[in-house]
Amino acid sequence: MSDFKAILSNIYQNVSKTNDKGTVATYIPELADIDINNFGIHLRTVNGQHYGIGDFNKPFSIQSISKVLALSKAMELVGESIWKRVDVEPSGNPFNHLSLLEIENGIPRNPLINSGAIVIADILVSSLKNPKQDFLNYVRDITGDTTINFNEDVAYSEKITGFKNYAAANLLKSFNNLNNPVEEVLDFYFHQCSIEMSCEQLTNVFFFLANKGNCLLNKARLTKTQAKRINAIMLTCGFYDEAGEFAFEVGLPGKSGVGGGIVALLPDYFVITTWAPGLNKKGNSKLGMLTLEAFTTKTKLSVF
Amino acid sequence: MSDFKAILSNIYQNVSKTNDKGTVATYIPELADIDINNFGIHLRTVNGQHYGIGDFNKPFSIQSISKVLALSKAMELVGESIWKRVDVEPSGNPFNHLSLLEIENGIPRNPLINSGAIVIADILVSSLKNPKQDFLNYVRDITGDTTINFNEDVAYSEKITGFKNYAAANLLKSFNNLNNPVEEVLDFYFHQCSIEMSCEQLTNVFFFLANKGNCLLNKARLTKTQAKRINAIMLTCGFYDEAGEFAFEVGLPGKSGVGGGIVALLPDYFVITTWAPGLNKKGNSKLGMLTLEAFTTKTKLSVF
Amino acid sequence: MSDFKAILSNIYQNVSKTNDKGTVATYIPELADIDINNFGIHLRTVNGQHYGIGDFNKPFSIQSISKVLALSKAMELVGESIWKRVDVEPSGNPFNHLSLLEIENGIPRNPLINSGAIVIADILVSSLKNPKQDFLNYVRDITGDTTINFNEDVAYSEKITGFKNYAAANLLKSFNNLNNPVEEVLDFYFHQCSIEMSCEQLTNVFFFLANKGNCLLNKARLTKTQAKRINAIMLTCGFYDEAGEFAFEVGLPGKSGVGGGIVALLPDYFVITTWAPGLNKKGNSKLGMLTLEAFTTKTKLSVF
Amino acid sequence: MSDFKAILSNIYQNVSKTNDKGTVATYIPELADIDINNFGIHLRTVNGQHYGIGDFNKPFSIQSISKVLALSKAMELVGESIWKRVDVEPSGNPFNHLSLLEIENGIPRNPLINSGAIVIADILVSSLKNPKQDFLNYVRDITGDTTINFNEDVAYSEKITGFKNYAAANLLKSFNNLNNPVEEVLDFYFHQCSIEMSCEQLTNVFFFLANKGNCLLNKARLTKTQAKRINAIMLTCGFYDEAGEFAFEVGLPGKSGVGGGIVALLPDYFVITTWAPGLNKKGNSKLGMLTLEAFTTKTKLSVF
């Protein structure tokens, strides 16, 4: 672990100096206003060590990272029946997600693209009594951290600008792959994406996926097989159109969010979270990608 | 004209005997419940003769035929500026209209496919004081026929099942090609499509497009050039994925609707409307297509 | 006709002054080396008058215009059976012609896009004894003009650079929609496209399509119905992705070639050919388009 | 290892009993004629143990599995410059590979789909003195096994039926992403795919990818980083449109071939090869998939 500390500290210094930090997401004011200089890293090993640097305990909008937690809850609730409504294949090209949905008769390619995550949200809305509160409690309970919360401003901003998500949800509905009203599902979805956590909180919440399904509180959240499957989906589908690139350069299952967060993990070994709000052209955190590439290169630790 | 009478009467007899009348649209009860045996034809020549046979004065849901009238009103109101927001090219393949919209950055291929007609509806909502009433009045005024009306049940049924249209409208909105709220534009659009007319009423309303822009009441509705352009768009884009087939087999500008109506015209010569609610696989009236093919074959009258 | 002369003369003067004449095709040296200032027009009416201006009797590479003549010959030889192997629908978007071919199982959208023209070429190779010579003779015989010829240099240049055509032909072959060897079919196709004619020669050869199937030598080349159908296909598919635009702005059946030629016609009225080698962004002659727009605007003559 | 023996023996018994063994590839006689009842498994651990069962030392056509070896050789020869000509992203939908190539300007999605493998073949043709013989020697040298050979009949059959590969190669050429003549590149490519090996030979040849780049003869074939990258590409792109499914169900980097072979590996642990010529609907060996799913389920060994 002292090695990890030294390595991460060194990477942090180097990556911080990058001139081109990418571009902060601008489609909603809450993201547009974030200081691009934020940069944090937090790592926790399965054997209990942990280390943070920079803005690692400053909360940020986890956005699409939440899709993994929603998927996890849906797997717990309805098991394999999920896969009748959403596939597990990478999505390929970026510019025609709705087209794929049309051609493939309303079955989203995987649960980590927006249309797939909306189907998962629909499952949760159907299965939970008080969907938003119950899901929030689920996330809180994983680490017993009741400070985790929605950001209502973000949820509202997503709602009033989320036309592509409305398009996707309506298209799913036209294919009978959405059981609840579009408004209700998207209200849930926008709240889910608005959750705020710090690097440290994310690392801790995602710990169970690196630990055979058992969370930090030593409770089984998923079976080992389910955890393995979520990791497989993260590796093949977790980075939009850069999933292959991330597997190629980094080699860890992971998920990025447009808020600039990335969580990645090596099963049975560690979870690492980075946060830097500047994004590259494919929508993934620029400094985060650099950090994780450097980390797996230096440590020679990856699933490959 | 006595020739036309004899020819149409003969075609009507023959086509009526077709065993496979196609399939009535079933997505809303108001269309599903129509008797498939309805069949009417009405023709009017520019020189003033007219002739109807069968159910030619029974009102039906004009559906997509209304797109031509909306386009006509939009051309009157805002002229060439329409073409900044919608193209005039045929749409090609049927199964990925939303995809095309994505790839082409929110500019619909033409004003006669749904996404294009929604843009036209948006223009009318922006330009008219009381959009629905004003548009209805526009259609009524063309022939001075105040019995023409919306069918509110149809409009409501379209609204609660129109998820693909909501998907298209939201996608347009995401590309900044919709200025008004989705709900408002679609409320207008669903009403526009719900207008009911008989064959005779449609023939009379469309008369101005065959008559250099001048309507039956001898008033200029469009310039000659504008009428020509609408005719060109009907010919290349008026029949979904069967536009080429219709040009090839029939050779007239025309527009079909899912209610089973087809209006076609030969500039400077005649307008003909058919109604038979059974549709072929491409969504066009089966008996209507047969009628028009037979008519242009027998009369040797077409734009080609 | 004196009117036509005056109108065309006036248009020729005006259009000649256009500063931006577009760009000459550069993919083969024979086209790249053409002087962009060439500009000719020739018109012939069905009632026998004719008029040429500018470079109207200078031969140029007719390229894709030849597809209409190949289609005409194929219709003569095998009739309606053509339509089992090629459709008559516009092709829609430009950038994925091969994709459409894949999705639609090897049936080209229409006979005027390359893949469709290659299927027609395959039909001619199967049906003609000496395909290249017989086809050349067919074209010559239409007007009794034995000076019409292939340009072997052009055919060779097409062959060594025509990788997209090889791709299309092989894809057709993979779908069993090519009966002869790829090399043989493309050799025919490249020769067909290499034919050279002047505006006047083209006008005269295309005369039969405006004259109910009867050529200048007063011989039936096609039936009236077949001529009508070819005109319909030209109108809906004759101008790549600008077919709708051409119908909208000009309103005549026509066909353009990358050599800068355009033939257009009004059935029962006239044929007009323009040649100006500078192309617009969609691959159609820039001055040719301007000429034909001006001509139909001034004369008010179009199929609409 | 005694565990592995027992587990594999047990799986072999169970999987052998599967009634529906899929369908043998029929596009060339050499594959069509293979007995569907062939079934072999061979496993070798990094620490030196190995075990085979069934038809594990019967040679079969490795087909697309060869793409990994070609990629490996190309990485050795030209390093990172490969990635200017081919990407590392999963390919998404199956039915329009050529379309993707068109839309993405001739850059194949990854080196394990046909178009990408053809680009790799082009690199090898450019870089090797006697491409076919040198590549065969490369494969032989990895384990010192000079019995490995091309099957000339297979190569010839591929050549005369490989129209889709000719289409892809010509399309690449049209985008200037093929430096050598199509015929030459495809001759190499068809030979590469025609190589025959048994399960045991494949396991041994692929050993270096599980062993940080060092082959069984203890020679560095690639750097550890290069081996990692190939493994990443196999995991995300190795199974056509079932890549996500394989990662999800099996969780190992691997590559399948239409001859019915599958090689999969756990870095630093083992390589396993299965062969059973019956394919599932997505073109992967049916019994092979069942075997590998069972194996990783029972052993709990996967990269996740």
Coordinates of N, CA and C in Angstrom, one line a residue, chain D residues 121-279:
Chain D
A121 N -3.7 -7.7 -42.3 CA -3.1 -8.5 -43.4 C -2.3 -7.6 -44.3
D122 N -2.8 -6.5 -44.6 CA -2.1 -5.5 -45.5 C -0.8 -5.1 -44.9
I123 N -0.9 -4.8 -43.6 CA 0.4 -4.4 -42.8 C 1.4 -5.5 -43.0
L124 N 1.0 -6.8 -42.8 CA 1.9 -7.9 -42.9 C 2.5 -8.1 -44.3
V125 N 1.6 -7.9 -45.3 CA 2.1 -8.0 -46.6 C 3.1 -6.9 -46.9
S126 N 2.9 -5.8 -46.4 CA 3.9 -4.7 -46.6 C 5.2 -4.9 -45.8
S127 N 5.1 -5.6 -44.7 CA 6.3 -5.7 -43.8 C 7.1 -7.0 -43.9
L128 N 6.5 -8.0 -44.4 CA 7.2 -9.3 -44.5 C 7.7 -9.5 -45.9
K129 N 8.8 -10.2 -46.0 CA 9.5 -10.4 -47.3 C 8.7 -11.4 -48.1
N130 N 8.5 -12.5 -47.5 CA 7.6 -13.6 -48.1 C 6.4 -13.7 -47.2
P131 N 5.4 -12.9 -47.4 CA 4.3 -12.8 -46.4 C 3.8 -14.1 -45.9
K132 N 3.3 -14.9 -46.8 CA 2.7 -16.2 -46.4 C 3.6 -17.1 -45.7
Q133 N 4.8 -17.3 -46.3 CA 5.7 -18.2 -45.6 C 6.3 -17.7 -44.3
D134 N 6.5 -16.4 -44.3 CA 7.1 -15.7 -43.1 C 6.0 -15.8 -41.9
F135 N 4.8 -15.6 -42.3 CA 3.8 -15.7 -41.3 C 3.6 -17.1 -40.7
L136 N 3.6 -18.0 -41.7 CA 3.5 -19.4 -41.2 C 4.7 -19.8 -40.3
N137 N 5.9 -19.3 -40.7 CA 7.0 -19.6 -39.9 C 6.9 -18.9 -38.5
Y138 N 6.3 -17.8 -38.5 CA 6.1 -17.1 -37.2 C 5.2 -18.0 -36.3
V139 N 4.1 -18.5 -36.8 CA 3.2 -19.3 -36.0 C 4.0 -20.6 -35.6
R140 N 4.7 -21.2 -36.5 CA 5.4 -22.4 -36.2 C 6.5 -22.2 -35.1
D141 N 7.2 -21.1 -35.2 CA 8.3 -20.8 -34.3 C 7.8 -20.6 -32.9
I142 N 6.6 -20.2 -32.7 CA 6.1 -19.9 -31.3 C 6.3 -21.1 -30.4
T143 N 6.0 -22.3 -31.1 CA 6.2 -23.5 -30.3 C 7.2 -24.5 -30.9
G144 N 7.8 -24.0 -32.0 CA 8.7 -24.9 -32.7 C 8.1 -26.1 -33.3
D145 N 6.8 -25.9 -33.8 CA 6.0 -27.0 -34.3 C 5.9 -26.8 -35.8
T146 N 6.8 -27.5 -36.6 CA 6.8 -27.3 -38.1 C 5.7 -28.1 -38.8
T147 N 4.9 -28.8 -38.0 CA 3.8 -29.5 -38.7 C 2.6 -28.6 -39.0
I148 N 2.6 -27.4 -38.3 CA 1.5 -26.5 -38.6 C 1.5 -26.0 -40.0
N149 N 0.4 -26.0 -40.7 CA 0.4 -25.7 -42.1 C -0.9 -25.0 -42.6
F150 N -0.8 -24.4 -43.8 CA -2.0 -23.9 -44.4 C -2.8 -25.1 -45.0
N151 N -4.0 -24.9 -45.2 CA -4.8 -25.9 -46.0 C -5.1 -25.2 -47.3
E152 N -4.4 -25.5 -48.4 CA -4.6 -24.8 -49.6 C -6.0 -24.9 -50.2
D153 N -6.6 -26.1 -50.0 CA -8.0 -26.2 -50.5 C -9.0 -25.2 -49.8
V154 N -8.8 -25.1 -48.5 CA -9.6 -24.1 -47.8 C -9.3 -22.7 -48.3
A155 N -8.0 -22.4 -48.4 CA -7.7 -21.0 -48.9 C -8.3 -20.8 -50.3
Y156 N -8.3 -21.8 -51.1 CA -8.9 -21.6 -52.5 C -10.4 -21.4 -52.4
S157 N -11.0 -22.3 -51.6 CA -12.5 -22.2 -51.4 C -12.9 -20.8 -50.9
E158 N -12.1 -20.3 -49.9 CA -12.4 -19.0 -49.4 C -12.3 -17.9 -50.5
K159 N -11.3 -18.1 -51.3 CA -11.0 -17.1 -52.4 C -12.2 -17.0 -53.3
I160 N -12.7 -18.2 -53.7 CA -13.7 -18.2 -54.8 C -15.1 -17.9 -54.2
T161 N -15.3 -17.9 -52.9 CA -16.6 -17.5 -52.4 C -16.6 -16.3 -51.5
G162 N -15.4 -15.7 -51.4 CA -15.2 -14.6 -50.4 C -15.6 -13.2 -50.8
F163 N -16.8 -13.1 -51.4 CA -17.2 -11.9 -52.0 C -17.3 -10.7 -51.0
K164 N -17.8 -11.1 -49.8 CA -17.9 -10.0 -48.8 C -16.5 -9.5 -48.4
N165 N -15.5 -10.4 -48.4 CA -14.2 -9.9 -48.0 C -13.6 -9.1 -49.2
Y166 N -13.9 -9.5 -50.4 CA -13.5 -8.6 -51.6 C -14.2 -7.3 -51.5
A167 N -15.5 -7.3 -51.1 CA -16.2 -6.0 -50.9 C -15.5 -5.1 -49.9
A168 N -15.2 -5.8 -48.7 CA -14.6 -5.0 -47.6 C -13.2 -4.5 -48.1
A169 N -12.4 -5.3 -48.7 CA -11.0 -4.9 -49.1 C -11.1 -3.8 -50.1
N170 N -12.0 -3.9 -51.0 CA -12.2 -2.8 -52.0 C -12.7 -1.5 -51.4
L171 N -13.5 -1.6 -50.4 CA -14.0 -0.4 -49.7 C -12.8 0.2 -48.9
L172 N -12.1 -0.6 -48.2 CA -10.9 -0.1 -47.6 C -9.9 0.6 -48.6
K173 N -9.8 0.0 -49.7 CA -8.9 0.6 -50.7 C -9.4 1.9 -51.2
S174 N -10.8 2.0 -51.3 CA -11.4 3.3 -51.7 C -11.1 4.4 -50.7
F175 N -10.9 4.0 -49.4 CA -10.6 5.0 -48.4 C -9.1 5.1 -48.1
N176 N -8.3 4.6 -49.1 CA -6.8 4.6 -48.9 C -6.3 3.9 -47.7
N177 N -7.0 2.9 -47.2 CA -6.6 2.2 -46.0 C -6.2 0.7 -46.4
L178 N -5.7 0.6 -47.6 CA -5.1 -0.7 -48.1 C -4.0 -0.3 -49.0
N179 N -2.7 -0.6 -48.7 CA -1.6 -0.2 -49.5 C -1.2 -1.1 -50.6
N180 N -1.6 -2.4 -50.4 CA -1.2 -3.4 -51.4 C -2.5 -3.8 -52.3
P181 N -2.2 -4.4 -53.4 CA -3.4 -4.8 -54.2 C -4.4 -5.7 -53.5
V182 N -5.6 -5.5 -53.7 CA -6.7 -6.3 -53.1 C -6.4 -7.8 -53.2
E183 N -6.1 -8.3 -54.4 CA -5.8 -9.7 -54.6 C -4.7 -10.2 -53.7
E184 N -3.7 -9.4 -53.6 CA -2.5 -9.9 -52.8 C -2.8 -10.0 -51.4
V185 N -3.5 -9.0 -50.9 CA -3.8 -8.9 -49.4 C -4.8 -10.1 -49.1
L186 N -5.8 -10.3 -50.0 CA -6.7 -11.3 -49.7 C -6.1 -12.7 -49.8
D187 N -5.2 -12.8 -50.8 CA -4.5 -14.1 -50.9 C -3.8 -14.5 -49.6
F188 N -3.1 -13.5 -49.0 CA -2.5 -13.7 -47.7 C -3.6 -14.0 -46.7
Y189 N -4.6 -13.2 -46.6 CA -5.7 -13.3 -45.6 C -6.3 -14.7 -45.7
F190 N -6.7 -15.2 -46.9 CA -7.3 -16.5 -47.0 C -6.4 -17.6 -46.5
H191 N -5.1 -17.4 -46.8 CA -4.2 -18.4 -46.3 C -4.0 -18.4 -44.8
Q192 N -3.9 -17.2 -44.3 CA -3.8 -17.1 -42.8 C -5.0 -17.8 -42.1
C193 N -6.2 -17.6 -42.7 CA -7.4 -18.2 -42.1 C -7.4 -19.7 -42.3
S194 N -6.7 -20.2 -43.2 CA -6.8 -21.6 -43.6 C -5.9 -22.5 -42.7
I195 N -5.1 -21.9 -41.9 CA -4.2 -22.6 -41.0 C -4.9 -23.6 -40.2
E196 N -4.3 -24.8 -40.1 CA -5.0 -25.9 -39.3 C -4.2 -26.2 -38.1
M197 N -4.8 -26.3 -36.9 CA -4.2 -26.7 -35.7 C -5.2 -27.5 -34.9
S198 N -4.6 -28.3 -34.0 CA -5.5 -29.0 -33.0 C -5.7 -28.1 -31.8
C199 N -6.6 -28.5 -30.9 CA -6.8 -27.8 -29.7 C -5.5 -27.6 -28.9
E200 N -4.7 -28.7 -28.9 CA -3.5 -28.7 -28.1 C -2.5 -27.7 -28.8
Q201 N -2.4 -27.7 -30.1 CA -1.5 -26.8 -30.7 C -1.9 -25.4 -30.5
L202 N -3.2 -25.1 -30.6 CA -3.7 -23.7 -30.4 C -3.4 -23.3 -28.9
T203 N -3.7 -24.1 -28.0 CA -3.4 -23.8 -26.6 C -1.9 -23.4 -26.4
N204 N -1.1 -24.2 -27.0 CA 0.4 -24.0 -26.9 C 0.8 -22.7 -27.6
V205 N 0.3 -22.5 -28.8 CA 0.7 -21.2 -29.5 C 0.2 -20.0 -28.8
F206 N -1.0 -20.1 -28.2 CA -1.6 -18.9 -27.5 C -1.0 -18.7 -26.1
F207 N -0.2 -19.6 -25.6 CA 0.3 -19.6 -24.3 C 1.0 -18.3 -23.9
F208 N 1.7 -17.7 -24.9 CA 2.4 -16.4 -24.6 C 1.5 -15.3 -24.2
L209 N 0.2 -15.3 -24.6 CA -0.7 -14.3 -24.3 C -1.2 -14.4 -22.8
A210 N -1.1 -15.6 -22.3 CA -1.4 -15.8 -20.8 C -0.2 -15.6 -20.0
N211 N 1.0 -15.6 -20.6 CA 2.2 -15.6 -19.9 C 3.1 -14.4 -20.1
K212 N 2.4 -13.2 -20.0 CA 3.1 -11.9 -20.1 C 3.9 -11.7 -21.4
G213 N 3.5 -12.4 -22.4 CA 4.2 -12.2 -23.7 C 5.3 -13.3 -24.0
N214 N 5.6 -14.2 -23.0 CA 6.6 -15.2 -23.2 C 6.0 -16.5 -23.6
C215 N 6.6 -17.1 -24.7 CA 6.0 -18.3 -25.2 C 6.5 -19.5 -24.5
L216 N 6.0 -20.7 -24.8 CA 6.3 -21.9 -24.2 C 7.8 -22.2 -24.3
L217 N 8.5 -21.7 -25.3 CA 9.9 -21.9 -25.5 C 10.7 -20.9 -24.7
N218 N 9.9 -20.1 -23.9 CA 10.5 -19.1 -23.0 C 11.2 -18.0 -23.7
K219 N 10.5 -17.6 -24.8 CA 11.1 -16.5 -25.6 C 10.0 -15.4 -25.6
A220 N 10.4 -14.1 -25.4 CA 9.5 -13.0 -25.4 C 8.9 -12.9 -26.8
R221 N 7.6 -13.0 -27.0 CA 7.0 -12.8 -28.3 C 6.4 -11.4 -28.4
L222 N 5.9 -10.9 -27.3 CA 5.4 -9.5 -27.2 C 5.8 -9.0 -25.8
T223 N 5.8 -7.7 -25.6 CA 6.0 -7.2 -24.2 C 4.7 -7.5 -23.4
K224 N 4.9 -7.4 -22.1 CA 3.7 -7.7 -21.2 C 2.6 -6.8 -21.6
T225 N 2.9 -5.5 -21.8 CA 1.9 -4.5 -22.2 C 1.1 -4.9 -23.5
Q226 N 1.9 -5.3 -24.5 CA 1.3 -5.7 -25.7 C 0.4 -6.9 -25.5
A227 N 0.8 -7.9 -24.7 CA 0.0 -9.1 -24.5 C -1.3 -8.7 -23.8
K228 N -1.2 -7.8 -22.8 CA -2.4 -7.3 -22.1 C -3.3 -6.6 -23.1
R229 N -2.8 -5.9 -24.0 CA -3.7 -5.2 -25.0 C -4.4 -6.1 -25.9
I230 N -3.7 -7.1 -26.3 CA -4.4 -8.1 -27.2 C -5.5 -8.8 -26.4
N231 N -5.2 -9.1 -25.2 CA -6.2 -9.7 -24.3 C -7.4 -8.8 -24.2
A232 N -7.2 -7.5 -24.0 CA -8.3 -6.6 -23.9 C -9.1 -6.6 -25.2
I233 N -8.5 -6.6 -26.3 CA -9.2 -6.6 -27.6 C -10.0 -7.9 -27.7
M234 N -9.4 -9.0 -27.3 CA -10.1 -10.3 -27.4 C -11.4 -10.2 -26.6
L235 N -11.2 -9.7 -25.4 CA -12.4 -9.7 -24.5 C -13.5 -8.8 -25.0
T236 N -13.2 -7.7 -25.6 CA -14.2 -6.7 -26.0 C -14.7 -7.0 -27.5
C237 N -13.9 -7.7 -28.2 CA -14.2 -7.8 -29.7 C -14.0 -9.3 -30.2
G238 N -13.8 -10.2 -29.4 CA -13.4 -11.5 -29.9 C -14.5 -12.4 -30.4
F239 N -15.8 -12.1 -30.1 CA -16.9 -13.0 -30.4 C -18.0 -12.3 -31.2
Y240 N -17.6 -11.7 -32.3 CA -18.6 -11.1 -33.2 C -19.6 -10.3 -32.3
D241 N -20.9 -10.6 -32.5 CA -21.9 -9.8 -31.8 C -22.2 -10.5 -30.5
E242 N -21.4 -11.4 -30.1 CA -21.7 -12.1 -28.9 C -20.5 -11.8 -27.9
A243 N -19.7 -10.7 -28.2 CA -18.6 -10.4 -27.4 C -19.0 -10.1 -26.0
G244 N -20.1 -9.2 -25.9 CA -20.6 -8.9 -24.5 C -21.1 -10.1 -23.8
E245 N -21.8 -10.9 -24.5 CA -22.4 -12.2 -24.0 C -21.3 -13.1 -23.4
F246 N -20.2 -13.2 -24.2 CA -19.1 -14.1 -23.8 C -18.4 -13.5 -22.5
A247 N -18.2 -12.2 -22.5 CA -17.6 -11.5 -21.3 C -18.6 -11.7 -20.1
F248 N -19.9 -11.6 -20.4 CA -20.9 -11.7 -19.3 C -21.0 -13.2 -18.8
E249 N -21.0 -14.1 -19.7 CA -21.2 -15.5 -19.3 C -19.9 -16.2 -18.9
V250 N -18.9 -15.9 -19.6 CA -17.6 -16.6 -19.4 C -16.6 -15.7 -18.7
G251 N -16.4 -14.5 -19.2 CA -15.5 -13.6 -18.5 C -14.0 -13.9 -18.8
L252 N -13.7 -14.3 -19.9 CA -12.3 -14.5 -20.3 C -12.0 -13.9 -21.7
P253 N -10.8 -13.4 -21.9 CA -10.4 -13.0 -23.3 C -10.4 -14.2 -24.1
G254 N -10.9 -14.1 -25.3 CA -10.9 -15.3 -26.2 C -11.2 -14.9 -27.6
K255 N -11.1 -15.9 -28.5 CA -11.4 -15.7 -29.9 C -12.0 -17.0 -30.5
S256 N -13.0 -16.8 -31.2 CA -13.7 -18.0 -31.9 C -13.4 -18.0 -33.4
G257 N -13.6 -19.1 -34.0 CA -13.5 -19.2 -35.4 C -14.7 -20.0 -36.0
V258 N -15.0 -19.7 -37.2 CA -16.1 -20.4 -37.9 C -15.9 -21.9 -38.1
G259 N -14.6 -22.3 -37.9 CA -14.3 -23.7 -37.9 C -14.8 -24.5 -36.7
G260 N -15.2 -23.7 -35.7 CA -15.7 -24.3 -34.5 C -14.7 -24.3 -33.3
G261 N -13.6 -23.6 -33.5 CA -12.6 -23.5 -32.4 C -12.9 -22.3 -31.6
I262 N -12.5 -22.4 -30.3 CA -12.5 -21.2 -29.4 C -11.2 -21.4 -28.5
V263 N -10.4 -20.3 -28.5 CA -9.3 -20.2 -27.5 C -9.7 -19.1 -26.5
A264 N -9.5 -19.5 -25.2 CA -9.7 -18.5 -24.2 C -8.6 -18.6 -23.2
L265 N -8.4 -17.5 -22.4 CA -7.3 -17.6 -21.5 C -7.6 -16.7 -20.3
L266 N -6.9 -17.1 -19.2 CA -6.9 -16.3 -18.0 C -5.5 -15.8 -17.8
P267 N -5.2 -14.6 -17.9 CA -3.8 -14.1 -17.8 C -3.1 -14.6 -16.5
D268 N -1.9 -15.1 -16.7 CA -1.1 -15.6 -15.6 C -1.6 -16.9 -15.0
Y269 N -2.5 -17.5 -15.7 CA -3.2 -18.7 -15.2 C -3.2 -19.9 -16.1
F270 N -4.0 -19.7 -17.2 CA -4.2 -20.8 -18.1 C -4.6 -20.4 -19.5
V271 N -4.5 -21.3 -20.5 CA -5.1 -21.2 -21.8 C -5.9 -22.4 -22.0
I272 N -7.1 -22.2 -22.6 CA -8.0 -23.4 -22.9 C -8.5 -23.2 -24.3
T273 N -8.5 -24.4 -25.0 CA -9.0 -24.4 -26.4 C -10.1 -25.5 -26.5
T274 N -11.2 -25.1 -27.1 CA -12.3 -26.1 -27.4 C -12.5 -26.2 -28.9
W275 N -12.9 -27.3 -29.3 CA -13.3 -27.4 -30.7 C -14.5 -28.3 -30.8
A276 N -15.6 -27.8 -31.4 CA -16.8 -28.5 -31.8 C -17.4 -27.7 -32.9
P277 N -17.5 -28.3 -34.1 CA -17.8 -27.5 -35.3 C -19.2 -27.0 -35.5
G278 N -20.2 -27.4 -34.6 CA -21.5 -26.9 -34.7 C -21.6 -25.5 -34.1
L279 N -22.1 -24.6 -34.9 CA -22.2 -23.1 -34.5 C -23.5 -22.7 -34.0

